[in-house]
């Protein structure tokens, strides 16, 4: 399909989203006028009614965008519906708290009408997603793509793209050693290409060629590209300068990040204490072994600390040496499979955060011996140590457990270079979305002892 047709995709998705939010807001408006308006201590009139209803619509947009509930065609249908489910739960929880404060209700009262509203919205979400996805697929079929690759095998990249054939279909691959002239002529046959991990000089030539010929172009970023994303633009001269400060977080950023860590860890410990108590009992009843599992990990600037987790494997699970959990690992106990799938085995790390050894958001801490293996293959892996290790992070939200180290490094650097307080809040909320996603907790391939894989064919 001509790339110019894709210019209208945003318009289509915008109005589809407007329709979805408008219907949800209309459902709440009916409930407000017929039920909750009369429960308020102060009588609301036109502008007051519009303000309450408008806030509901605003919360709809906020949480749908946060959890990806409007990304039909971009995400899988089940991921979109899962995001919509979380958005519906969050928006109605926030609005209930708002109404409780306005009406001075006791929390927990007048809840009986919200389940009907939420169930109606769930049904609407299913219908809207299926219909929108149907029209999206008709209007915007998958991209037929040319893949350009170099010495690094494109196998992993092709596997990832093949998992989303509703969006991307590789029709042809061509290796860099075919020659620039041959590849440029081949590019003209496609309206979409993807550039693999190739040298910067050749990649830049392809990018400029596609830019001039209005060819849609995907490319794999290099580490230097990610570092530049956090640079400041200096416009003092007639030549633009890009400034990369490379000195980590400012004093103010460190203060607010630590304050957020203390607040979230304290609240998390209090709220999760019943769950932690159940897990403690379950682990003890299963094999009477230790409840907690400690292990030395490294954090900012290579400092070591003892990470705290609920034990999910058999006692003496690493008698043969350190290794990552594998797919269908027989060392994992039945209790362990449940708490690993839900990531509840990580809950004790809230105490590591409170103690200051970890942060809520940051690169996941590695063991020293595994870190050394990664660094031997990827010297830049030490760049992750520019920020304190975290319970969750950019790589945890947007990657998988078995994402290869080089890709994890890129994800972590994206977070480090684009850090903000609001990004931390966003990642904390998005963590709720990944808790029950299987691919986020699966082990590495059975043939691996670490997450390293060969880059060459």
Coordinates of C-alpha atoms in Angstrom, one line a residue:
X1 CA 0.0 0.0 0.0
X2 CA 1.2 3.5 -0.8
X3 CA 2.6 5.1 2.4
X4 CA 0.5 8.2 1.7
X5 CA -2.6 6.3 2.6
X6 CA -1.1 5.7 6.1
X7 CA -1.3 9.5 6.6
X8 CA -5.0 9.0 7.3
X9 CA -4.4 6.2 9.9
X10 CA -4.0 8.7 12.8
X11 CA -7.3 10.4 11.8
X12 CA -9.1 7.1 11.6
X13 CA -7.8 6.0 15.0
X14 CA -8.4 9.5 16.5
X15 CA -12.1 9.4 15.7
X16 CA -12.5 5.7 16.6
X17 CA -11.0 6.6 20.0
X18 CA -13.3 9.7 20.4
X19 CA -16.3 7.5 19.7
X20 CA -15.2 4.9 22.4
X21 CA -14.5 7.6 25.0
X22 CA -17.7 9.4 24.2
X23 CA -19.9 6.3 24.7
X24 CA -18.2 5.5 28.0
X25 CA -18.7 9.1 29.1
X26 CA -22.3 9.0 28.1
X27 CA -22.8 5.9 30.1
X28 CA -21.4 7.6 33.2
X29 CA -23.4 10.7 32.5
X30 CA -26.7 8.7 32.5
X31 CA -25.6 7.2 35.9
X32 CA -24.6 10.6 37.2
X33 CA -27.9 12.3 36.3
X34 CA -30.1 9.4 37.4
X35 CA -28.3 8.1 40.5
X36 CA -25.3 10.0 41.9
X37 CA -26.3 13.6 41.3
X38 CA -29.1 13.3 43.9
X39 CA -26.6 11.9 46.5
X40 CA -24.5 15.0 46.6
X41 CA -24.7 17.3 49.6
X42 CA -24.6 20.3 47.3
X43 CA -27.0 20.5 44.3
X44 CA -25.2 20.6 41.0
X45 CA -26.3 22.6 38.0
X46 CA -25.3 22.8 34.4
X47 CA -21.6 23.7 34.7
X48 CA -21.1 21.5 37.8
X49 CA -22.7 18.5 36.0
X50 CA -20.5 19.1 32.9
X51 CA -17.4 19.4 35.1
X52 CA -18.0 16.0 36.8
X53 CA -18.9 14.3 33.5
X54 CA -16.0 16.0 31.7
X55 CA -13.6 14.8 34.4
X56 CA -14.8 11.2 33.8
X57 CA -14.1 11.6 30.1
X58 CA -10.6 13.0 30.9
X59 CA -9.8 10.0 33.1
X60 CA -11.0 7.7 30.3
X61 CA -8.5 9.3 27.9
X62 CA -5.7 9.4 30.5
X63 CA -5.9 5.7 31.5
X64 CA -6.7 4.4 28.0
X65 CA -3.6 6.1 26.6
X66 CA -1.4 5.0 29.6
X67 CA -2.4 1.3 29.3
X68 CA -2.5 1.2 25.5
X69 CA -6.3 0.7 25.4
X70 CA -6.6 2.7 22.1
X71 CA -3.7 1.1 20.3
X72 CA -5.8 -1.2 18.0
X73 CA -3.6 -2.5 15.2
X74 CA -0.4 -1.5 17.1
X75 CA -1.0 -4.0 19.9
X76 CA -2.6 -7.5 19.8
X77 CA -6.3 -7.5 20.4
X78 CA -5.9 -9.3 23.8
X79 CA -3.3 -6.7 24.9
X80 CA -5.6 -3.9 23.9
X81 CA -8.5 -5.5 25.8
X82 CA -6.3 -6.0 28.8
X83 CA -5.3 -2.4 28.7
X84 CA -8.9 -1.3 28.4
X85 CA -9.8 -3.6 31.4
X86 CA -7.1 -1.9 33.5
X87 CA -8.2 1.6 32.3
X88 CA -11.9 0.9 33.2
X89 CA -10.9 -0.3 36.7
X90 CA -8.6 2.6 37.3
X91 CA -10.9 5.3 35.9
X92 CA -13.9 4.1 37.9
X93 CA -11.9 3.7 41.1
X94 CA -10.6 7.3 40.8
X95 CA -14.1 8.6 40.0
X96 CA -15.6 6.7 42.9
X97 CA -13.1 8.4 45.2
X98 CA -14.0 11.7 43.7
X99 CA -17.7 11.2 44.2
X100 CA -17.1 9.9 47.8
X101 CA -15.2 13.1 48.6
X102 CA -17.9 15.3 47.0
X103 CA -20.7 13.5 48.7
X104 CA -18.8 12.9 52.0
X105 CA -19.7 9.2 51.8
X106 CA -17.9 6.5 53.9
X107 CA -15.5 4.7 51.6
X108 CA -17.1 1.4 50.5
X109 CA -20.7 2.7 50.4
X110 CA -22.8 3.4 47.3
X111 CA -20.7 1.0 45.3
X112 CA -23.6 -1.1 44.0
X113 CA -24.1 0.8 40.8
X114 CA -20.4 0.8 39.6
X115 CA -20.3 -2.9 38.7
X116 CA -23.1 -2.5 36.2
X117 CA -21.3 0.5 34.7
X118 CA -18.0 -1.4 34.5
X119 CA -19.6 -4.5 33.0
X120 CA -21.3 -2.4 30.3
X121 CA -18.0 -0.7 29.5
X122 CA -16.2 -4.1 29.3
X123 CA -18.8 -5.3 26.8
X124 CA -18.4 -2.0 24.9
X125 CA -14.6 -2.5 24.9
X126 CA -14.9 -5.9 23.3
X127 CA -17.3 -4.8 20.6
X128 CA -15.3 -1.6 19.9
X129 CA -11.9 -3.5 19.7
X130 CA -13.2 -6.2 17.4
X131 CA -15.0 -3.7 15.0
X132 CA -12.1 -1.2 15.0
X133 CA -9.6 -4.0 14.4
X134 CA -11.7 -5.3 11.5
X135 CA -11.8 -2.0 9.7
X136 CA -8.2 -1.3 10.5
X137 CA -7.1 -4.5 8.9
X138 CA -9.2 -3.7 5.8
X139 CA -7.9 -0.2 5.5
X140 CA -4.2 -0.8 6.5
X141 CA -3.0 -4.3 5.6
X142 CA 0.4 -5.5 6.9
X143 CA 3.6 -3.8 5.6
X144 CA 5.3 -5.9 2.9
X145 CA 8.9 -5.3 3.9
X146 CA 12.5 -5.6 2.7
X147 CA 15.0 -6.5 5.4
X148 CA 18.6 -5.3 5.0
X149 CA 21.1 -7.0 7.3
X150 CA 24.9 -7.3 7.7
X151 CA 27.2 -9.7 9.6
X152 CA 24.8 -10.0 12.5
X153 CA 22.2 -12.7 11.9
X154 CA 18.7 -11.4 11.4
X155 CA 17.1 -14.5 12.8
X156 CA 16.0 -13.0 16.2
X157 CA 14.6 -9.9 14.5
X158 CA 12.7 -12.0 12.0
X159 CA 11.3 -14.1 14.8
X160 CA 10.0 -11.0 16.5
X161 CA 8.5 -9.6 13.3
X162 CA 6.9 -13.0 12.4
X163 CA 5.1 -12.9 15.8
X164 CA 3.2 -9.8 14.5
X165 CA 2.4 -10.8 10.9
X166 CA -0.8 -8.7 11.2
X167 CA 1.5 -5.7 11.0
X168 CA 4.8 -6.7 9.4
X169 CA 5.6 -9.3 6.8
X170 CA 9.1 -9.8 5.5
X171 CA 8.9 -10.6 1.8
X172 CA 12.6 -10.5 1.1
X173 CA 16.0 -10.2 2.8
X174 CA 19.2 -8.8 1.4
X175 CA 22.7 -8.9 2.9
X176 CA 24.8 -5.8 3.0
X177 CA 27.6 -7.4 0.9
X178 CA 25.3 -7.5 -2.1
X179 CA 26.5 -3.9 -2.7
X180 CA 25.0 -0.5 -2.2
X181 CA 23.9 0.0 -5.8
X182 CA 22.0 -3.4 -5.8
X183 CA 20.4 -2.7 -2.5
X184 CA 19.3 0.9 -3.4
X185 CA 17.6 -0.5 -6.6
X186 CA 15.9 -3.2 -4.5
X187 CA 14.7 -0.6 -2.0
X188 CA 12.8 1.2 -4.8
X189 CA 10.6 -1.9 -5.2
X190 CA 9.2 -1.5 -1.7
X191 CA 7.3 1.1 0.2
X192 CA 8.6 -0.1 3.6
X193 CA 12.0 -1.4 4.6
X194 CA 13.7 -2.4 7.8
X195 CA 17.4 -1.8 8.4
X196 CA 19.0 -4.3 10.8
X197 CA 22.1 -3.8 12.9
X198 CA 24.6 -2.7 10.2
X199 CA 27.5 -0.2 10.2
X200 CA 26.4 3.5 10.7
X201 CA 27.9 4.7 7.4
X202 CA 25.7 2.3 5.3
X203 CA 22.7 2.8 7.5
X204 CA 22.8 6.6 7.1
X205 CA 22.9 6.2 3.4
X206 CA 19.8 4.1 3.4
X207 CA 18.0 6.5 5.8
X208 CA 18.7 9.5 3.5
X209 CA 17.7 7.5 0.4
X210 CA 14.4 6.5 2.0
X211 CA 13.8 10.0 3.3
X212 CA 14.2 11.5 -0.2
X213 CA 12.0 8.8 -1.9
X214 CA 9.3 8.9 0.9
X215 CA 9.9 5.2 1.7
X216 CA 8.8 4.1 5.2
X217 CA 11.9 3.0 7.1
X218 CA 12.4 1.1 10.3
X219 CA 15.9 0.8 11.8
X220 CA 17.6 -0.8 14.8
X221 CA 19.0 2.0 17.0
X222 CA 22.6 1.9 18.1
X223 CA 23.7 2.7 21.6
X224 CA 25.1 6.1 20.5
X225 CA 21.6 6.9 19.0
X226 CA 20.0 6.2 22.3
X227 CA 22.5 8.4 24.2
X228 CA 21.7 11.3 21.7
X229 CA 18.0 11.0 22.6
X230 CA 18.8 12.5 26.0
X231 CA 20.9 15.4 24.6
X232 CA 19.9 19.1 24.8
X233 CA 19.9 21.1 21.6
X234 CA 22.0 24.3 21.7
X235 CA 21.0 27.0 19.2
X236 CA 23.6 29.7 20.0
X237 CA 25.3 29.5 16.6
X238 CA 24.4 28.9 13.0
X239 CA 25.4 25.3 13.6
X240 CA 23.2 23.2 15.9
X241 CA 25.0 21.6 18.8
X242 CA 23.8 18.5 20.7
X243 CA 24.9 18.5 24.3
X244 CA 25.1 15.1 26.2
X245 CA 25.8 16.0 29.8
X246 CA 26.5 12.4 30.8
X247 CA 26.5 13.2 34.6
X248 CA 23.5 11.2 35.7
X249 CA 20.6 12.7 37.7
X250 CA 20.7 16.2 39.1
X251 CA 20.5 16.8 42.9
X252 CA 16.8 17.6 42.6
X253 CA 16.0 14.6 40.5
X254 CA 17.8 12.3 43.0
X255 CA 15.9 13.9 45.9
X256 CA 12.4 13.4 44.3
X257 CA 13.3 9.9 43.1
X258 CA 14.4 8.9 46.6
X259 CA 11.3 10.5 48.1
X260 CA 9.1 8.5 45.7
X261 CA 11.0 5.3 46.6
X262 CA 10.3 5.8 50.3
X263 CA 6.6 6.6 49.9
X264 CA 5.9 3.8 47.4
X265 CA 7.9 1.2 49.3
X266 CA 6.2 2.0 52.6
X267 CA 2.7 2.0 51.0
X268 CA 3.6 -1.2 49.1
X269 CA 4.7 -3.0 52.2
X270 CA 1.5 -2.1 54.1
X271 CA -0.8 -3.0 51.2
X272 CA 0.9 -6.2 50.2
X273 CA 1.5 -7.5 53.8
X274 CA -1.5 -9.9 53.6
X275 CA -0.3 -11.3 50.3
X276 CA 3.2 -11.7 51.7
X277 CA 1.9 -13.5 54.7
X278 CA 0.0 -16.0 52.5
X279 CA 3.2 -16.6 50.4
X280 CA 5.2 -17.2 53.6
X281 CA 2.8 -19.8 54.8
X282 CA 2.5 -21.5 51.4
X283 CA 6.3 -21.8 51.0
X284 CA 6.7 -23.2 54.5
X285 CA 3.9 -25.7 54.1
X286 CA 5.3 -27.0 50.8
X287 CA 8.8 -28.1 51.8
X288 CA 9.5 -26.5 55.2
X289 CA 12.6 -24.8 53.6
X290 CA 13.7 -21.2 54.0
X291 CA 11.0 -18.6 53.0
X292 CA 13.4 -16.0 51.7
X293 CA 16.2 -16.2 49.2
X294 CA 19.1 -13.7 49.2
X295 CA 21.6 -13.2 46.5
X296 CA 24.4 -10.8 45.9
X297 CA 23.6 -8.3 43.1
X298 CA 25.2 -5.2 41.8
X299 CA 23.7 -1.7 41.6
X300 CA 24.8 1.8 40.8
X301 CA 28.6 2.2 40.2
X302 CA 29.1 -1.5 40.6
X303 CA 28.2 -1.6 44.4
X304 CA 27.0 -5.0 45.7
X305 CA 24.1 -5.7 47.9
X306 CA 22.0 -8.6 49.1
X307 CA 18.7 -8.8 47.1
X308 CA 15.7 -10.2 49.0
X309 CA 13.2 -12.5 47.2
X310 CA 10.6 -15.2 48.1
X311 CA 12.2 -18.5 47.4
X312 CA 10.6 -19.9 44.2
X313 CA 13.0 -22.9 43.6
X314 CA 14.0 -26.0 45.5
X315 CA 16.6 -25.7 48.2
X316 CA 20.1 -25.9 46.8
X317 CA 18.8 -25.1 43.3
X318 CA 22.2 -23.7 42.3
X319 CA 24.5 -26.4 43.5
X320 CA 25.9 -26.7 40.0
X321 CA 26.5 -22.9 39.7
X322 CA 24.7 -19.7 38.9
X323 CA 22.3 -19.8 36.0
X324 CA 19.2 -18.0 34.9
X325 CA 15.8 -19.7 35.2
X326 CA 15.0 -21.6 32.0
X327 CA 11.7 -22.3 30.3
X328 CA 10.0 -25.3 32.1
X329 CA 12.7 -25.2 34.7
X330 CA 12.2 -28.3 37.0
X331 CA 13.9 -26.5 39.9
X332 CA 10.9 -24.2 40.3
X333 CA 8.4 -25.4 42.9
X334 CA 4.6 -25.3 42.4
X335 CA 4.3 -22.4 44.7
X336 CA 7.2 -20.8 42.9
X337 CA 5.5 -21.0 39.6
X338 CA 2.5 -19.1 40.8
X339 CA 4.5 -16.3 42.5
X340 CA 6.9 -16.0 39.6
X341 CA 4.1 -15.8 37.1
X342 CA 2.6 -12.9 39.1
X343 CA 6.0 -11.5 40.1
X344 CA 5.0 -11.7 43.7
X345 CA 8.4 -13.3 44.4
X346 CA 9.8 -9.8 44.0
X347 CA 7.7 -8.2 46.8
X348 CA 10.4 -8.5 49.5
X349 CA 12.5 -6.1 47.5
X350 CA 10.3 -3.4 48.8
X351 CA 12.5 -3.6 51.9
X352 CA 15.6 -3.3 49.7
X353 CA 14.1 -0.1 48.3
X354 CA 13.2 1.3 51.7
X355 CA 16.7 0.6 52.8
X356 CA 18.1 2.5 49.9
X357 CA 19.8 -0.3 48.1
X358 CA 17.4 -0.3 45.2
X359 CA 14.9 2.1 43.6
X360 CA 11.3 1.4 42.5
X361 CA 12.3 2.1 38.9
X362 CA 15.6 1.4 37.3
X363 CA 17.7 -1.3 35.5
X364 CA 17.2 -4.8 37.1
X365 CA 20.3 -5.8 39.1
X366 CA 22.5 -8.6 37.8
X367 CA 24.8 -11.0 39.6
X368 CA 28.4 -10.1 39.4
X369 CA 29.4 -13.3 37.6
X370 CA 26.7 -13.0 35.0
X371 CA 27.3 -9.3 34.6
X372 CA 31.0 -10.1 33.9
X373 CA 29.9 -12.6 31.1
X374 CA 27.7 -10.0 29.6
X375 CA 30.3 -7.3 29.8
X376 CA 32.9 -9.5 28.1
X377 CA 30.6 -9.8 25.1
X378 CA 29.1 -6.3 25.3
X379 CA 31.6 -3.8 26.8
X380 CA 28.8 -1.1 27.0
X381 CA 26.8 -3.2 29.4
X382 CA 28.4 -1.3 32.3
X383 CA 26.4 1.8 31.2
X384 CA 23.4 0.3 33.1
X385 CA 25.3 1.0 36.3
X386 CA 24.9 4.8 35.9
X387 CA 21.6 4.5 37.8
X388 CA 20.5 2.6 40.9
X389 CA 19.0 -0.9 40.2
X390 CA 15.2 -1.0 40.3
X391 CA 12.3 -3.3 41.2
X392 CA 10.7 -2.5 37.8
X393 CA 11.9 -0.6 34.8
X394 CA 11.7 0.3 31.2
X395 CA 13.2 -3.1 30.2
X396 CA 10.7 -4.9 32.4
X397 CA 7.7 -3.1 31.0
X398 CA 8.7 -3.1 27.3
X399 CA 10.9 -6.3 27.2
X400 CA 10.5 -9.9 28.4
X401 CA 12.4 -12.0 31.0
X402 CA 14.3 -13.6 28.2
X403 CA 15.1 -10.5 26.2
X404 CA 18.8 -10.7 25.2
X405 CA 21.2 -8.5 27.2
X406 CA 22.1 -6.2 24.2
X407 CA 18.4 -5.3 23.8
X408 CA 17.9 -5.0 27.6
X409 CA 20.9 -2.6 27.6
X410 CA 19.2 -0.4 24.9
X411 CA 15.9 -0.4 26.9
X412 CA 17.7 0.6 30.1
X413 CA 19.7 3.3 28.4
X414 CA 16.5 4.7 26.9
X415 CA 15.2 5.1 30.4
X416 CA 18.4 6.5 31.8
X417 CA 18.7 9.1 29.0
X418 CA 15.0 10.1 29.2
X419 CA 14.5 9.9 33.0
X420 CA 11.8 12.1 34.5
X421 CA 9.6 11.9 37.6
X422 CA 6.6 11.4 35.4
X423 CA 8.3 8.6 33.4
X424 CA 8.8 6.8 36.8
X425 CA 5.1 7.2 37.6
X426 CA 4.1 6.0 34.2
X427 CA 6.3 2.9 34.5
X428 CA 5.0 2.2 38.0
X429 CA 1.4 2.2 36.6
X430 CA 2.4 0.1 33.6
X431 CA 3.9 -2.5 35.8
X432 CA 0.4 -3.4 36.9
X433 CA -0.3 -4.3 33.2
X434 CA 2.6 -6.8 33.0
X435 CA 2.0 -8.7 36.2
X436 CA -0.1 -11.4 34.6
X437 CA 1.6 -11.5 31.2
X438 CA 3.2 -14.9 30.7
X439 CA 6.0 -13.6 28.3
X440 CA 7.2 -11.2 31.0
X441 CA 8.1 -14.1 33.4
X442 CA 9.2 -16.9 31.0
X443 CA 12.7 -18.3 31.4
X444 CA 15.5 -18.3 28.8
X445 CA 15.8 -21.1 26.2
X446 CA 16.6 -24.4 27.7
X447 CA 20.0 -24.5 25.9
X448 CA 21.1 -21.3 27.7
X449 CA 22.7 -20.8 31.1
X450 CA 22.6 -17.0 30.7
X451 CA 20.6 -14.8 28.4
X452 CA 23.5 -14.4 26.0
X453 CA 22.9 -15.7 22.5
X454 CA 25.2 -15.8 19.4
X455 CA 24.9 -12.8 17.2
X456 CA 26.5 -14.6 14.2
X457 CA 24.8 -17.1 12.0

